[in-house]
Amino acid sequence: MGKFYDSIPPELTPWLLKQEVFWVATAPLNPEGHVNVSPKGVRDSFHIVSPTRVWYQDLSGSGVETISHLRENGRVTLMFNAFEGPPRIVRLFGTGTYHEFGSPEYDALITPETRRPGSRAAIVIDVHKVGSSCGYAVPYYEFKGHRQVLLDFFAKREDADRADSNAHGEKGLKAYWEEKNMRSIDGLVGLADAPKAERKPEVREVMRRADTSESGEPGGNGMKAVNGSAGANAAVLLKTGAFGRRRVEEWAVAFAFGIATAAVYVKVAGAV
């Protein structure tokens, strides 16, 4: 049975943060334009700020559909589904905002310590509806690991920019953006400011690995085999060092929201 919520329920937060891949859907306003769905991977890309706000680190690619559509209309849906354990699909419906590389908003969310090679934007979504459904038809898949190819490719591009006195190498990341990321396939404007950013892209060596968490730990994201109650989840999260400080903070926000919601419910129920 499908359920809808006005915000992310606290019991869904650990599960959302556990997922190794999610999908982002956007579309232009033109009914003849192309609807786009993009898979997003690489560990710790997705973050929960509050029950109504999330964001993810957007890596470069050969297209720029999501940013172009958000620039035009802001509509966006994120979808997560379980490939192991109990079946589940969760959709986050919201309004998205993009912050390009080089902007103050980008810097506030993505520091040189957490930035990935090829990172071009922070995508922030204000969530106005959450849908949860069964996912009974989704098959089981075993997670083997994150692909390394994209990060290796853009690490070389960024090396070219860092070696150039103007931070704009002929074979650099910004040249790639100018070639591939300025327009959507329907002709909508994509990146506008990132290709002109004067500074050189920075990245920690450890963040060149796709399976490294933001805390710099390789391997698991600290969320494997997390099941049961919120309290049990809290114990697992806090005991797992690879989970990272930001992940614990994100879960704590959701947990506090859950406690506050329960307190309001008890107060209202007692007054009836």
Rosetta silent file (secondary structure, phi, psi, omega in degrees, C-alpha in Angstrom):
SEQUENCE: MGKFYDSIPPELTPWLLKQEVFWVATAPLNPEGHVNVSPKGVRDSFHIVSPTRVWYQDLSGSGVETISHLRENGRVTLMFNAFEGPPRIVRLFGTGTYHEFGSPEYDALITPETRRPGSRAAIVIDVHKVGSSCGYAVPYYEFKGHRQVLLDFFAKREDADRADSNAHGEKGLKAYWEEKNMRSIDGLVGLADAPKAERKPEVREVMRRADTSESGEPGGNGMKAVNGSAGANAAVLLKTGAFGRRRVEEWAVAFAFGIATAAVYVKVAGAV
SCORE:     score description
SCORE:     0.000 S_00000001
   1 L     0.000  124.111  179.304    0.000    0.000    0.000 S_00000001
   2 L   -73.175  146.086  177.686    1.465    3.344   -1.057 S_00000001
   3 E  -130.297  149.575  177.785    1.762    6.146    1.484 S_00000001
   4 E  -125.568  145.043 -178.189    2.391    9.865    1.087 S_00000001
   5 E  -134.330  157.710  176.383    3.961   12.306    3.534 S_00000001
   6 L   -83.736  -13.133  179.121    4.579   16.055    3.609 S_00000001
   7 L  -153.261  173.871 -177.919    8.193   15.488    4.660 S_00000001
   8 L   -74.355  117.191  177.508   10.730   12.679    4.988 S_00000001
   9 L   -62.858  139.764 -176.605    9.668   10.385    7.862 S_00000001
  10 H   -58.822  -29.823 -179.399   12.563    9.890   10.311 S_00000001
  11 H   -71.047  -15.683  178.286   12.369    6.103    9.963 S_00000001
  12 H   -88.467  -18.048 -174.490   13.201    6.418    6.243 S_00000001
  13 H   -58.339  -51.359  179.262   16.345    8.508    6.733 S_00000001
  14 H   -58.809  -38.638  179.750   18.795    5.648    7.520 S_00000001
  15 H   -65.621  -43.069  178.859   17.442    3.642    4.602 S_00000001
  16 H   -61.231  -44.592 -177.981   17.787    6.555    2.160 S_00000001
  17 H   -70.011  -20.407  179.683   21.373    7.236    3.248 S_00000001
  18 H   -75.179  -28.880 -171.131   22.217    3.557    2.885 S_00000001
  19 L   -65.731  138.790 -178.175   21.389    3.370   -0.823 S_00000001
  20 L   -90.349  -10.546  179.871   24.344    3.253   -3.220 S_00000001
  21 L  -150.421  146.989  173.123   22.376    4.584   -6.216 S_00000001
  22 E  -145.938  169.501 -176.083   19.346    6.786   -6.827 S_00000001
  23 E  -121.117  144.338  179.980   17.607    8.310   -9.831 S_00000001
  24 E  -120.334  123.466 -178.527   16.849   11.937  -10.675 S_00000001
  25 E  -115.336  131.212  176.353   13.938   12.786  -12.991 S_00000001
  26 E  -143.206  169.153  179.183   13.334   16.189  -14.603 S_00000001
  27 L  -157.571  151.641  174.316   11.617   17.536  -17.704 S_00000001
  28 L   -78.001  167.192  177.779   11.356   20.756  -19.729 S_00000001
  29 L   -73.363  -30.609  179.793    8.115   22.715  -19.919 S_00000001
  30 L   -62.518  121.104 -178.690    7.831   22.133  -23.657 S_00000001
  31 L   -62.351  -17.885  177.569    5.538   19.092  -24.124 S_00000001
  32 L   -94.352   -0.560  178.266    7.703   18.031  -27.057 S_00000001
  33 L   -75.147  172.294 -174.787   10.883   18.222  -24.975 S_00000001
  34 L   -95.111  122.843  172.151   12.722   15.210  -23.619 S_00000001
  35 L   -71.517  137.426 -176.555   11.978   13.854  -20.139 S_00000001
  36 E  -120.633  139.466  172.626   15.255   12.914  -18.466 S_00000001
  37 E  -130.364  121.619 -176.976   16.120   10.279  -15.852 S_00000001
  38 E  -119.124  128.574  172.906   19.709   10.149  -14.556 S_00000001
  39 E   -79.180  142.395  179.676   21.210    7.505  -12.245 S_00000001
  40 E  -125.603  127.873  177.701   23.475    8.866   -9.511 S_00000001
  41 L  -129.353 -150.873 -175.983   26.131    6.858   -7.715 S_00000001
  42 L    72.030  124.812 -171.186   29.504    7.369   -5.977 S_00000001
  43 L   -58.201  139.687  176.509   29.481    6.983   -2.203 S_00000001
  44 L    64.409   27.759  176.289   28.131    9.788    0.010 S_00000001
  45 L   -74.415  -31.508 -172.141   26.824   11.868   -2.903 S_00000001
  46 E   -99.599  138.873 -177.412   23.388   12.248   -1.295 S_00000001
  47 E  -136.969  146.245  176.165   22.720   14.274    1.871 S_00000001
  48 E  -112.761  117.184  179.539   19.721   15.029    4.072 S_00000001
  49 E   -87.043  -41.850 -179.020   19.706   18.501    5.632 S_00000001
  50 E  -157.809  175.568  178.234   16.229   18.326    7.174 S_00000001
  51 L   -62.158  -12.726  179.851   12.947   16.445    6.629 S_00000001
  52 L  -124.619   11.054  177.830   12.164   18.871    3.799 S_00000001
  53 E  -143.864  130.325  176.138   15.578   19.566    2.272 S_00000001
  54 E  -134.987  166.806  175.096   18.148   17.290    0.636 S_00000001
  55 E  -155.487  160.931  175.280   21.060   17.814   -1.730 S_00000001
  56 E  -143.030  154.284  178.219   23.578   15.854   -3.779 S_00000001
  57 E   -83.592  116.414 -175.695   26.953   16.470   -5.364 S_00000001
  58 E   -90.271  119.301 -179.975   26.439   16.564   -9.141 S_00000001
  59 E   -92.486  154.489 -178.570   29.320   15.111  -11.146 S_00000001
  60 L   -66.274  153.580  176.233   30.142   16.049  -14.726 S_00000001
  61 L  -157.699 -176.909 -176.333   28.891   13.979  -17.622 S_00000001
  62 L   -77.016   -7.857  177.077   28.301   14.207  -21.341 S_00000001
  63 L  -128.388  171.836 -178.590   24.907   15.859  -20.770 S_00000001
  64 L  -142.281   37.413 -173.687   23.470   18.609  -18.592 S_00000001
  65 H   -63.439  -46.969 -176.034   19.740   17.853  -18.628 S_00000001
  66 H   -59.257  -49.879 -179.631   19.042   18.098  -14.892 S_00000001
  67 H   -62.191  -41.784 -179.751   20.653   21.512  -14.471 S_00000001
  68 H   -62.003  -42.931 -179.623   19.000   22.819  -17.651 S_00000001
  69 H   -69.906  -39.319  177.884   15.549   21.712  -16.520 S_00000001
  70 H   -65.009  -37.578  177.529   16.013   23.084  -13.013 S_00000001
  71 H   -60.469  -38.292 -176.224   17.126   26.393  -14.479 S_00000001
  72 H   -80.308  -44.039 -170.547   13.898   26.543  -16.495 S_00000001
  73 L  -140.909  -14.277  174.398   11.259   25.241  -14.061 S_00000001
  74 L    78.619   -6.379 -177.300   12.744   23.658  -10.909 S_00000001
  75 E   -73.186  136.046 -178.453   10.613   20.488  -11.000 S_00000001
  76 E  -159.055  146.676  173.279   12.439   17.357   -9.848 S_00000001
  77 E  -132.886  131.114  173.191   11.814   13.896   -8.400 S_00000001
  78 E  -104.720  136.150  179.326   14.404   11.654   -6.740 S_00000001
  79 E  -124.284  134.312  176.052   13.696    7.919   -6.599 S_00000001
  80 E  -123.468  143.771  173.826   15.322    5.299   -4.376 S_00000001
  81 E  -144.690  152.776 -177.412   14.575    1.585   -4.340 S_00000001
  82 L   -82.840  130.799  172.207   15.733   -1.459   -2.379 S_00000001
  83 L  -104.287   -7.515  177.729   17.821   -4.089   -4.165 S_00000001
  84 L  -142.730  160.054 -179.775   18.299   -6.104   -0.977 S_00000001
  85 L    70.782 -160.761 -179.658   16.217   -6.744    2.122 S_00000001
  86 L   -59.878  142.902  179.995   12.515   -5.835    2.275 S_00000001
  87 L   -68.394  142.743  179.325   11.126   -4.315   -0.960 S_00000001
  88 L  -166.622  141.905  170.241   10.667   -0.560   -0.970 S_00000001
  89 E  -128.675  133.705  176.843   10.477    2.414   -3.341 S_00000001
  90 E  -129.673  131.166  176.277   10.690    5.996   -2.103 S_00000001
  91 E  -117.114  134.653  175.469   10.182    9.113   -4.206 S_00000001
  92 E  -108.985  110.981  179.217   11.090   12.624   -3.092 S_00000001
  93 E   -95.085  132.524 -178.106    9.061   15.233   -4.985 S_00000001
  94 E  -166.405 -170.085  176.523   10.365   18.747   -4.819 S_00000001
  95 E  -114.992  126.275 -173.474   11.702   21.953   -6.273 S_00000001
  96 E  -104.822  148.872  174.957   15.360   21.952   -7.171 S_00000001
  97 E  -130.461  138.490  179.864   18.034   24.619   -7.209 S_00000001
  98 E  -108.711  143.992  176.161   21.502   24.215   -8.705 S_00000001
  99 E  -128.331  111.865 -173.141   24.678   25.886   -7.438 S_00000001
 100 E   -75.056  156.449  173.634   27.545   25.753   -9.912 S_00000001
 101 L   -50.377  132.517  179.442   31.212   25.156   -9.159 S_00000001
 102 L    98.454  -10.799 -179.833   32.812   28.420   -8.048 S_00000001
 103 L   -89.056  155.143  177.712   29.719   29.888   -6.382 S_00000001
 104 H   -59.633  -36.141 -179.690   29.544   30.676   -2.629 S_00000001
 105 H   -66.800  -39.331  175.952   26.600   28.291   -2.274 S_00000001
 106 H   -61.867  -47.381 -177.813   28.592   25.489   -3.866 S_00000001
 107 H   -62.807  -32.244 -179.402   31.554   26.166   -1.586 S_00000001
 108 H   -68.633  -29.644 -178.695   29.326   26.108    1.498 S_00000001
 109 H   -95.958  -36.147 -174.556   28.141   22.591    0.687 S_00000001
 110 L  -122.148  104.504  179.227   31.152   21.065   -1.062 S_00000001
 111 L   -88.256  165.532  175.767   34.549   21.793    0.442 S_00000001
 112 L   -57.253  -26.545 -179.135   37.896   20.770   -1.107 S_00000001
 113 L   -73.699  -24.892 -177.025   37.956   17.973    1.500 S_00000001
 114 L  -114.324   -2.167 -177.363   34.689   16.433    0.248 S_00000001
 115 L   -73.490  142.218  176.505   34.777   17.397   -3.434 S_00000001
 116 L  -100.356  151.847  173.855   34.967   14.656   -6.098 S_00000001
 117 L   -57.036  133.227  179.704   36.848   14.940   -9.414 S_00000001
 118 L    85.913    0.645 -179.964   34.495   16.390  -12.016 S_00000001
 119 E   -62.185  125.453 -175.132   32.120   17.898   -9.462 S_00000001
 120 E  -118.226  -18.246 -177.173   30.253   20.672  -11.258 S_00000001
 121 E  -163.810  158.408  167.062   27.302   21.607   -9.021 S_00000001
 122 E  -106.452  124.794  179.315   25.416   21.077   -5.789 S_00000001
 123 E  -103.145  116.151 -178.169   21.777   20.226   -6.458 S_00000001
 124 E  -106.470  131.366 -179.237   19.494   21.244   -3.577 S_00000001
 125 E  -120.513  123.103  170.753   15.907   19.954   -3.415 S_00000001
 126 E   -89.232  111.773 -172.005   13.175   21.407   -1.234 S_00000001
 127 E   -84.829  127.181  177.889   10.897   18.418   -0.707 S_00000001
 128 E  -113.268  -10.944  176.996    7.133   19.034   -0.646 S_00000001
 129 E  -156.216  142.398  177.838    5.916   15.426   -0.893 S_00000001
 130 E  -125.138  129.779  177.646    7.339   11.975   -0.161 S_00000001
 131 E  -115.947  132.224  178.098    5.896    8.789   -1.626 S_00000001
 132 E  -123.424  129.683 -179.749    6.633    5.308   -0.290 S_00000001
 133 E  -139.277  177.770 -166.158    5.457    2.154   -2.066 S_00000001
 134 L   -71.808  -47.179 -175.829    6.092   -1.591   -2.038 S_00000001
 135 L    71.968   28.748 -176.672    8.551   -2.254   -4.853 S_00000001
 136 L   -63.086  -25.748 -176.789    7.466   -5.891   -5.088 S_00000001
 137 L   -92.456   -2.003  179.043    8.499   -6.136   -8.754 S_00000001
 138 L   -78.139  125.748 -176.793   12.036   -4.768   -8.247 S_00000001
 139 L   -74.201  165.218  173.174   14.533   -7.652   -8.530 S_00000001
 140 L   -77.960  138.720  172.060   17.325   -8.461   -6.088 S_00000001
 141 L  -137.065  143.617  177.064   20.786   -7.230   -7.025 S_00000001
 142 L   -96.472  126.451  179.370   24.050   -7.655   -5.173 S_00000001
 143 L   -75.086  121.990 -178.728   26.128   -4.500   -4.812 S_00000001
 144 L   -98.547  -30.434 -177.925   29.672   -5.165   -6.059 S_00000001
 145 L   150.962  168.042  178.941   31.175   -1.704   -5.854 S_00000001
 146 L   -87.746  143.640  177.605   31.258    1.727   -7.454 S_00000001
 147 L   -72.736  143.187 -174.948   32.739    2.236  -10.910 S_00000001
 148 L   -99.746  -13.445 -168.063   35.977    4.197  -10.957 S_00000001
 149 H   -58.526  -47.366 -175.259   36.061    5.244  -14.620 S_00000001
 150 H   -62.242  -45.288 -179.179   34.282    8.606  -14.369 S_00000001
 151 H   -65.240  -38.350  178.257   36.403    9.913  -11.500 S_00000001
 152 H   -64.144  -41.225 -179.100   39.621    8.809  -13.199 S_00000001
 153 H   -61.992  -47.856 -176.247   38.591   10.539  -16.429 S_00000001
 154 H   -79.973  -20.365  173.498   37.785   13.860  -14.781 S_00000001
 155 H   -63.117  -40.024  177.618   40.767   13.708  -12.432 S_00000001
 156 H   -66.860  -38.009  177.709   42.979   13.920  -15.546 S_00000001
 157 H   -63.985  -40.923  179.858   40.905   16.812  -16.860 S_00000001
 158 H   -70.171  -34.011  175.219   41.314   18.673  -13.584 S_00000001
 159 H   -58.148  -38.325  179.076   45.063   18.007  -13.598 S_00000001
 160 H   -65.976  -38.256  177.686   45.172   19.869  -16.927 S_00000001
 161 H   -68.904  -38.566 -179.499   43.373   22.868  -15.410 S_00000001
 162 H   -68.976  -28.563 -179.903   45.672   22.918  -12.397 S_00000001
 163 H   -80.530  -13.164 -177.853   48.717   22.855  -14.672 S_00000001
 164 L   -91.825  137.697 -177.714   47.445   25.847  -16.676 S_00000001
 165 L   -64.350  -25.900  179.062   48.292   29.354  -15.473 S_00000001
 166 L   -99.424    9.078 -179.008   44.726   30.500  -16.220 S_00000001
 167 L    56.991   32.316 -178.215   43.154   27.398  -14.651 S_00000001
 168 L  -146.529   74.057 -177.653   41.652   26.598  -18.061 S_00000001
 169 L   -69.781  154.752 -179.554   43.680   23.901  -19.805 S_00000001
 170 L   -59.886  -34.822  178.409   43.038   22.970  -23.423 S_00000001
 171 L  -110.515   26.597 -175.160   42.125   19.451  -22.282 S_00000001
 172 L   -87.073  179.096 -179.145   40.837   20.551  -18.880 S_00000001
 173 H   -65.332  -40.549 -178.118   37.528   20.162  -17.086 S_00000001
 174 H   -67.499  -34.865  175.102   36.318   23.653  -17.969 S_00000001
 175 H   -65.207  -36.895  176.916   37.001   23.036  -21.646 S_00000001
 176 H   -63.813  -45.218  178.044   34.945   19.854  -21.331 S_00000001
 177 H   -58.210  -43.012 -178.991   32.081   21.822  -19.767 S_00000001
 178 H   -64.659  -30.761 -179.316   32.206   24.322  -22.625 S_00000001
 179 H   -82.703  -37.846 -168.959   32.025   21.492  -25.151 S_00000001
 180 H  -113.250  -23.154 -165.204   29.421   19.255  -23.491 S_00000001
 181 L  -118.663   19.780 -178.026   27.518   21.088  -20.749 S_00000001
 182 L   -90.557  -24.681 -178.900   26.365   24.446  -22.067 S_00000001
 183 E  -140.725  148.227  173.484   23.036   23.325  -23.572 S_00000001
 184 L   -78.418  174.279 -179.810   20.531   20.525  -23.065 S_00000001
 185 L   -68.097  -17.313  175.032   19.505   18.311  -25.963 S_00000001
 186 L   -95.403    4.254  176.666   16.443   20.581  -26.350 S_00000001
 187 L    89.811    8.347  177.709   18.619   23.697  -26.441 S_00000001
 188 L   -76.360  150.700 -179.229   18.016   24.928  -22.895 S_00000001
 189 E   -67.387  135.635  177.959   20.865   26.716  -21.127 S_00000001
 190 L  -105.020 -115.890  176.582   22.966   24.447  -18.907 S_00000001
 191 L   -67.557  142.885  179.066   26.108   25.567  -17.098 S_00000001
 192 L  -126.393  -39.511 -172.802   26.702   29.315  -17.212 S_00000001
 193 L  -106.114  -33.448 -175.996   29.256   30.292  -14.560 S_00000001
 194 H   -56.208  -42.354 -179.842   31.325   27.192  -13.756 S_00000001
 195 H   -64.134  -19.917 -178.663   33.290   27.232  -17.044 S_00000001
 196 H   -99.015    0.472 -179.064   34.338   30.836  -16.296 S_00000001
 197 L   -60.353  134.143 -174.514   35.400   30.228  -12.688 S_00000001
 198 L   -81.237  -23.372 -175.400   38.903   31.589  -12.175 S_00000001
 199 L   -83.863  160.246  179.837   40.038   29.192   -9.502 S_00000001
 200 L   -86.481  143.382  178.634   41.531   25.766  -10.041 S_00000001
 201 L   -67.485  134.345  179.474   39.546   22.666   -9.033 S_00000001
 202 L  -114.421  145.921  177.676   40.762   21.131   -5.784 S_00000001
 203 L  -158.081  138.439  174.738   40.311   17.563   -4.587 S_00000001
 204 L   -71.883  146.980 -179.406   41.849   15.376   -1.904 S_00000001
 205 H   -57.164  -40.034 -176.961   43.700   12.343   -3.215 S_00000001
 206 H   -66.939  -25.768 -179.265   41.495   10.015   -1.186 S_00000001
 207 H   -80.218    0.469  173.879   38.345   11.472   -2.785 S_00000001
 208 H   -77.099  -10.588  179.115   39.495   10.222   -6.170 S_00000001
 209 L   -94.202  126.778 -174.688   38.203    6.788   -5.127 S_00000001
 210 L   -67.231  -24.108 -177.149   34.509    6.219   -5.881 S_00000001
 211 L   -98.485    9.944  178.090   33.972    3.922   -2.899 S_00000001
 212 L   -87.391  133.583  177.202   35.528    6.286   -0.337 S_00000001
 213 L   -76.944  169.594 -179.542   33.147    7.966    2.083 S_00000001
 214 L   -63.589  -22.124  178.328   33.374   11.683    2.828 S_00000001
 215 L   -77.365   -5.320 -179.791   35.210   10.816    6.045 S_00000001
 216 L    91.654    3.131 -178.959   37.999    9.364    3.888 S_00000001
 217 L   -87.677  134.169  177.105   37.247    5.756    4.833 S_00000001
 218 L   -79.860  166.484  172.515   37.261    3.152    2.028 S_00000001
 219 L    81.997 -139.437 -170.675   34.698    0.419    1.605 S_00000001
 220 L   -58.612  153.926 -179.958   31.291    0.359    3.297 S_00000001
 221 L   -91.897   12.190  177.019   29.246    3.463    3.870 S_00000001
 222 L    78.372    6.571 -176.775   28.455    2.457    7.439 S_00000001
 223 L  -119.649    9.468 -178.304   24.867    1.650    6.595 S_00000001
 224 L   -66.815  139.902  174.589   25.093   -2.029    5.619 S_00000001
 225 L    55.225   37.876  176.517   22.552   -4.372    7.214 S_00000001
 226 L   -92.979  110.724 -179.093   20.834   -1.580    9.135 S_00000001
 227 L  -138.432  172.759  174.835   17.377   -2.835   10.048 S_00000001
 228 L    93.310 -153.216 -173.121   14.951   -2.674   12.926 S_00000001
 229 L   -77.142  168.253  177.573   13.938    0.228   15.127 S_00000001
 230 H   -60.568  -39.458  179.560   15.200    3.797   15.081 S_00000001
 231 H   -63.710  -41.661  178.111   17.091    3.123   18.307 S_00000001
 232 H   -64.978  -39.446  177.493   18.815    0.085   16.832 S_00000001
 233 H   -61.739  -40.673 -179.533   19.714    2.085   13.748 S_00000001
 234 H   -60.453  -42.709 -179.451   21.231    4.806   15.927 S_00000001
 235 H   -62.756  -42.584  179.661   23.474    2.279   17.667 S_00000001
 236 H   -64.270  -44.208 -177.852   24.692    0.869   14.364 S_00000001
 237 H   -61.803  -46.271 -175.108   25.346    4.303   12.904 S_00000001
 238 H   -71.943  -25.066 -179.806   27.302    5.581   15.883 S_00000001
 239 H   -83.451  -12.875 -174.524   29.384    2.416   16.154 S_00000001
 240 L   -99.346  105.530 -175.982   30.418    2.529   12.489 S_00000001
 241 H   -63.844  -31.894 -177.782   33.374    4.863   12.040 S_00000001
 242 H   -68.216  -13.186 -177.430   33.194    4.797    8.252 S_00000001
 243 H   -64.706  -36.593  175.729   29.796    6.440    8.422 S_00000001
 244 L    90.525  150.366 -176.218   31.385    9.854    8.959 S_00000001
 245 H   -61.854  -43.219 -176.846   30.452   12.841   11.070 S_00000001
 246 H   -64.544  -38.085  178.336   28.160   14.458    8.498 S_00000001
 247 H   -62.698  -42.127  178.770   26.159   11.244    8.085 S_00000001
 248 H   -63.353  -41.121  178.957   25.645   11.008   11.853 S_00000001
 249 H   -62.932  -41.587  179.720   24.559   14.648   11.949 S_00000001
 250 H   -63.010  -42.965  178.964   22.073   14.066    9.124 S_00000001
 251 H   -67.104  -38.870 -178.117   20.559   11.084   10.899 S_00000001
 252 H   -61.395  -37.863  177.708   20.451   12.975   14.211 S_00000001
 253 H   -60.340  -46.577 -179.630   18.373   15.752   12.598 S_00000001
 254 H   -65.844  -39.083 -179.985   15.833   13.214   11.386 S_00000001
 255 H   -64.246  -42.568  178.466   15.823   11.403   14.729 S_00000001
 256 H   -63.980  -39.442  177.954   15.186   14.667   16.604 S_00000001
 257 H   -63.005  -39.276  179.105   12.377   15.508   14.198 S_00000001
 258 H   -63.432  -42.169  178.384   10.850   12.104   14.868 S_00000001
 259 H   -63.163  -43.757  179.936   10.951   12.668   18.644 S_00000001
 260 H   -62.644  -41.285  178.809    9.371   16.115   18.240 S_00000001
 261 H   -63.287  -43.543  179.394    6.626   14.677   16.043 S_00000001
 262 H   -63.063  -39.060 -179.834    5.908   11.913   18.555 S_00000001
 263 H   -63.971  -42.022  178.125    5.732   14.459   21.396 S_00000001
 264 H   -62.886  -41.621 -179.839    3.184   16.548   19.489 S_00000001
 265 H   -61.942  -45.039  179.974    1.127   13.437   18.774 S_00000001
 266 H   -62.151  -41.519 -179.448    1.108   12.416   22.438 S_00000001
 267 H   -64.329  -44.334  179.911    0.107   15.934   23.494 S_00000001
 268 H   -66.409  -43.677 -178.663   -2.727   16.096   20.969 S_00000001
 269 H   -63.343  -36.298 -179.804   -3.921   12.568   21.784 S_00000001
 270 H   -70.384  -24.938 -179.008   -3.932   13.410   25.493 S_00000001
 271 H   -83.543  -14.279 -178.083   -6.053   16.486   24.879 S_00000001
 272 L   -77.219    0.000    0.000   -8.717   14.543   22.999 S_00000001
